[in-house]
């Protein structure tokens, strides 16, 4: 059995236009880099794209990004792109197996530089699926 954390990323954006607020929901549309993947099919990095198809189920379920079996106890990352540039107000990460491993979320700023928008001091062990919506650092 694989021991791994699985993630889906969802972004919720709040926009203001002359006092009117609207929310835009964007799903990751492209994987640009990743540290590892279990295979190139049903447990690959590309499984993180689009709407969640596994959440809220919990377990070792195909259709999720999973680390390679030989790399269980290492720090892993995935870098994704969205269909267009946005200002981030909220990030949701759908974790479906061994949740609690997200310790950092970064985004590119207007100068194309990486900026940390969430940091945790350590990972947690959560034995259920969850929609992780951390308080993010919003820059003006």
PDB file of C-alpha atoms in Angstrom:
ATOM      1  CA  UNK A   1       0.000   0.000   0.000  1.00  0.00           C
ATOM      2  CA  UNK A   2       1.244   3.466  -0.846  1.00  0.00           C
ATOM      3  CA  UNK A   3       1.646   6.000   1.961  1.00  0.00           C
ATOM      4  CA  UNK A   4       1.124   9.388   0.459  1.00  0.00           C
ATOM      5  CA  UNK A   5      -0.674  12.672   0.500  1.00  0.00           C
ATOM      6  CA  UNK A   6      -2.911  13.500  -2.412  1.00  0.00           C
ATOM      7  CA  UNK A   7      -3.974  17.000  -3.410  1.00  0.00           C
ATOM      8  CA  UNK A   8      -6.266  18.859  -5.713  1.00  0.00           C
ATOM      9  CA  UNK A   9      -5.927  22.608  -5.894  1.00  0.00           C
ATOM     10  CA  UNK A  10      -8.868  24.964  -6.238  1.00  0.00           C
ATOM     11  CA  UNK A  11      -8.700  28.742  -6.183  1.00  0.00           C
ATOM     12  CA  UNK A  12     -11.570  31.012  -5.203  1.00  0.00           C
ATOM     13  CA  UNK A  13     -11.123  34.621  -6.259  1.00  0.00           C
ATOM     14  CA  UNK A  14     -13.130  37.586  -5.002  1.00  0.00           C
ATOM     15  CA  UNK A  15     -13.164  40.547  -7.391  1.00  0.00           C
ATOM     16  CA  UNK A  16     -14.500  44.051  -6.727  1.00  0.00           C
ATOM     17  CA  UNK A  17     -15.851  46.193  -9.561  1.00  0.00           C
ATOM     18  CA  UNK A  18     -17.330  49.505  -8.444  1.00  0.00           C
ATOM     19  CA  UNK A  19     -18.566  48.007  -5.189  1.00  0.00           C
ATOM     20  CA  UNK A  20     -19.892  44.806  -6.787  1.00  0.00           C
ATOM     21  CA  UNK A  21     -18.262  41.585  -5.621  1.00  0.00           C
ATOM     22  CA  UNK A  22     -18.128  38.475  -7.742  1.00  0.00           C
ATOM     23  CA  UNK A  23     -16.367  35.199  -7.145  1.00  0.00           C
ATOM     24  CA  UNK A  24     -14.539  33.357  -9.884  1.00  0.00           C
ATOM     25  CA  UNK A  25     -13.641  29.724  -9.369  1.00  0.00           C
ATOM     26  CA  UNK A  26     -10.601  28.561 -11.332  1.00  0.00           C
ATOM     27  CA  UNK A  27      -9.170  25.065 -11.494  1.00  0.00           C
ATOM     28  CA  UNK A  28      -5.535  24.346 -12.272  1.00  0.00           C
ATOM     29  CA  UNK A  29      -5.191  23.811 -16.027  1.00  0.00           C
ATOM     30  CA  UNK A  30      -1.538  22.799 -16.436  1.00  0.00           C
ATOM     31  CA  UNK A  31       1.146  21.065 -14.375  1.00  0.00           C
ATOM     32  CA  UNK A  32       4.494  22.776 -14.992  1.00  0.00           C
ATOM     33  CA  UNK A  33       6.716  20.945 -12.459  1.00  0.00           C
ATOM     34  CA  UNK A  34       6.452  18.280  -9.779  1.00  0.00           C
ATOM     35  CA  UNK A  35       8.814  16.437  -7.484  1.00  0.00           C
ATOM     36  CA  UNK A  36       7.468  12.927  -7.990  1.00  0.00           C
ATOM     37  CA  UNK A  37       4.528  10.889  -9.198  1.00  0.00           C
ATOM     38  CA  UNK A  38       3.561   7.265  -8.616  1.00  0.00           C
ATOM     39  CA  UNK A  39       2.935   6.582 -12.316  1.00  0.00           C
ATOM     40  CA  UNK A  40       2.025   8.382 -15.540  1.00  0.00           C
ATOM     41  CA  UNK A  41      -1.630   7.359 -15.424  1.00  0.00           C
ATOM     42  CA  UNK A  42      -4.220   7.293 -12.679  1.00  0.00           C
ATOM     43  CA  UNK A  43      -1.803   8.448  -9.908  1.00  0.00           C
ATOM     44  CA  UNK A  44       0.109  11.046 -11.961  1.00  0.00           C
ATOM     45  CA  UNK A  45       0.631  14.753 -11.338  1.00  0.00           C
ATOM     46  CA  UNK A  46      -1.893  15.592 -14.072  1.00  0.00           C
ATOM     47  CA  UNK A  47      -4.656  14.161 -11.844  1.00  0.00           C
ATOM     48  CA  UNK A  48      -4.578  17.463  -9.944  1.00  0.00           C
ATOM     49  CA  UNK A  49      -6.057  19.320 -12.938  1.00  0.00           C
ATOM     50  CA  UNK A  50      -9.691  20.361 -13.213  1.00  0.00           C
ATOM     51  CA  UNK A  51     -12.539  19.777 -10.795  1.00  0.00           C
ATOM     52  CA  UNK A  52     -12.041  17.207  -8.022  1.00  0.00           C
ATOM     53  CA  UNK A  53     -13.283  13.757  -9.016  1.00  0.00           C
ATOM     54  CA  UNK A  54     -12.261  11.870  -5.856  1.00  0.00           C
ATOM     55  CA  UNK A  55     -13.098  14.228  -2.968  1.00  0.00           C
ATOM     56  CA  UNK A  56     -14.853  13.767  -0.517  1.00  0.00           C
ATOM     57  CA  UNK A  57     -13.946  10.060  -0.575  1.00  0.00           C
ATOM     58  CA  UNK A  58     -10.996   9.080   1.629  1.00  0.00           C
ATOM     59  CA  UNK A  59      -8.354   6.500   0.825  1.00  0.00           C
ATOM     60  CA  UNK A  60      -5.806   5.289  -1.693  1.00  0.00           C
ATOM     61  CA  UNK A  61      -8.026   6.017  -4.700  1.00  0.00           C
ATOM     62  CA  UNK A  62      -6.943   6.336  -8.330  1.00  0.00           C
ATOM     63  CA  UNK A  63      -7.519   9.742  -9.877  1.00  0.00           C
ATOM     64  CA  UNK A  64      -5.210  11.588  -7.474  1.00  0.00           C
ATOM     65  CA  UNK A  65      -1.607  12.805  -7.553  1.00  0.00           C
ATOM     66  CA  UNK A  66       0.498  10.386  -5.536  1.00  0.00           C
ATOM     67  CA  UNK A  67       4.213  10.283  -4.769  1.00  0.00           C
ATOM     68  CA  UNK A  68       6.467   7.487  -5.968  1.00  0.00           C
ATOM     69  CA  UNK A  69       6.623   4.589  -3.513  1.00  0.00           C
ATOM     70  CA  UNK A  70      10.394   5.031  -3.077  1.00  0.00           C
ATOM     71  CA  UNK A  71       9.948   8.669  -1.980  1.00  0.00           C
ATOM     72  CA  UNK A  72       7.459   8.460   0.870  1.00  0.00           C
ATOM     73  CA  UNK A  73       9.238  10.418   3.576  1.00  0.00           C
ATOM     74  CA  UNK A  74      10.444  13.387   1.548  1.00  0.00           C
ATOM     75  CA  UNK A  75       9.157  16.882   0.926  1.00  0.00           C
ATOM     76  CA  UNK A  76       7.232  17.048  -2.350  1.00  0.00           C
ATOM     77  CA  UNK A  77       5.862  19.838  -4.490  1.00  0.00           C
ATOM     78  CA  UNK A  78       3.675  20.453  -7.480  1.00  0.00           C
ATOM     79  CA  UNK A  79       3.604  23.624  -9.575  1.00  0.00           C
ATOM     80  CA  UNK A  80       0.472  24.404 -11.558  1.00  0.00           C
ATOM     81  CA  UNK A  81      -0.821  27.114 -13.870  1.00  0.00           C
ATOM     82  CA  UNK A  82      -4.312  28.510 -14.139  1.00  0.00           C
ATOM     83  CA  UNK A  83      -6.145  29.555 -17.315  1.00  0.00           C
ATOM     84  CA  UNK A  84      -5.399  33.231 -16.673  1.00  0.00           C
ATOM     85  CA  UNK A  85      -3.568  35.537 -14.272  1.00  0.00           C
ATOM     86  CA  UNK A  86      -5.572  36.392 -11.175  1.00  0.00           C
ATOM     87  CA  UNK A  87      -5.427  38.048  -7.776  1.00  0.00           C
ATOM     88  CA  UNK A  88      -5.781  35.311  -5.168  1.00  0.00           C
ATOM     89  CA  UNK A  89      -8.206  35.740  -2.291  1.00  0.00           C
ATOM     90  CA  UNK A  90      -8.597  32.087  -1.307  1.00  0.00           C
ATOM     91  CA  UNK A  91      -6.989  28.722  -2.044  1.00  0.00           C
ATOM     92  CA  UNK A  92      -8.692  25.367  -1.472  1.00  0.00           C
ATOM     93  CA  UNK A  93      -6.691  22.140  -1.570  1.00  0.00           C
ATOM     94  CA  UNK A  94      -8.668  18.898  -1.626  1.00  0.00           C
ATOM     95  CA  UNK A  95      -6.740  16.218   0.288  1.00  0.00           C
ATOM     96  CA  UNK A  96      -8.086  12.669   0.054  1.00  0.00           C
ATOM     97  CA  UNK A  97      -5.507  10.440   1.746  1.00  0.00           C
ATOM     98  CA  UNK A  98      -3.191  11.238   4.663  1.00  0.00           C
ATOM     99  CA  UNK A  99      -4.286  14.872   4.710  1.00  0.00           C
ATOM    100  CA  UNK A 100      -2.298  17.519   6.562  1.00  0.00           C
ATOM    101  CA  UNK A 101       0.964  17.457   4.624  1.00  0.00           C
ATOM    102  CA  UNK A 102       0.693  20.938   3.079  1.00  0.00           C
ATOM    103  CA  UNK A 103       3.269  23.173   4.759  1.00  0.00           C
ATOM    104  CA  UNK A 104       3.791  25.856   2.109  1.00  0.00           C
ATOM    105  CA  UNK A 105       1.846  27.487  -0.717  1.00  0.00           C
ATOM    106  CA  UNK A 106       3.533  29.959  -3.037  1.00  0.00           C
ATOM    107  CA  UNK A 107       2.258  32.096  -5.915  1.00  0.00           C
ATOM    108  CA  UNK A 108       3.927  34.355  -8.459  1.00  0.00           C
ATOM    109  CA  UNK A 109       3.544  38.097  -7.970  1.00  0.00           C
ATOM    110  CA  UNK A 110       3.198  40.802 -10.640  1.00  0.00           C
ATOM    111  CA  UNK A 111       6.965  40.709 -11.243  1.00  0.00           C
ATOM    112  CA  UNK A 112       6.848  36.922 -11.803  1.00  0.00           C
ATOM    113  CA  UNK A 113       8.636  36.252  -8.477  1.00  0.00           C
ATOM    114  CA  UNK A 114       7.577  33.466  -6.095  1.00  0.00           C
ATOM    115  CA  UNK A 115       5.984  34.724  -2.883  1.00  0.00           C
ATOM    116  CA  UNK A 116       4.904  32.493   0.006  1.00  0.00           C
ATOM    117  CA  UNK A 117       1.206  32.977   0.736  1.00  0.00           C
ATOM    118  CA  UNK A 118       0.957  30.222   3.373  1.00  0.00           C
ATOM    119  CA  UNK A 119       3.508  28.600   5.694  1.00  0.00           C
ATOM    120  CA  UNK A 120       3.075  26.033   8.444  1.00  0.00           C
ATOM    121  CA  UNK A 121       5.741  24.965  10.919  1.00  0.00           C
ATOM    122  CA  UNK A 122       5.016  21.248  10.517  1.00  0.00           C
ATOM    123  CA  UNK A 123       2.782  18.734   8.777  1.00  0.00           C
ATOM    124  CA  UNK A 124      -0.146  17.039  10.495  1.00  0.00           C
ATOM    125  CA  UNK A 125      -1.555  13.537  10.272  1.00  0.00           C
ATOM    126  CA  UNK A 126      -5.251  13.646   9.436  1.00  0.00           C
ATOM    127  CA  UNK A 127      -6.956  10.357   8.664  1.00  0.00           C
ATOM    128  CA  UNK A 128      -9.886  11.704   6.681  1.00  0.00           C
ATOM    129  CA  UNK A 129     -10.338  13.724   3.534  1.00  0.00           C
ATOM    130  CA  UNK A 130     -10.598  17.476   3.824  1.00  0.00           C
ATOM    131  CA  UNK A 131     -10.919  20.662   1.858  1.00  0.00           C
ATOM    132  CA  UNK A 132      -7.965  22.642   3.189  1.00  0.00           C
ATOM    133  CA  UNK A 133      -8.560  26.410   2.987  1.00  0.00           C
ATOM    134  CA  UNK A 134      -5.685  28.045   4.861  1.00  0.00           C
ATOM    135  CA  UNK A 135      -5.580  31.713   5.758  1.00  0.00           C
ATOM    136  CA  UNK A 136      -3.368  33.136   3.034  1.00  0.00           C
ATOM    137  CA  UNK A 137      -1.211  36.247   2.998  1.00  0.00           C
ATOM    138  CA  UNK A 138      -2.861  38.602   0.542  1.00  0.00           C
ATOM    139  CA  UNK A 139      -0.639  41.347  -0.848  1.00  0.00           C
ATOM    140  CA  UNK A 140      -2.080  44.574  -2.128  1.00  0.00           C
TER     141      UNK A 140
END
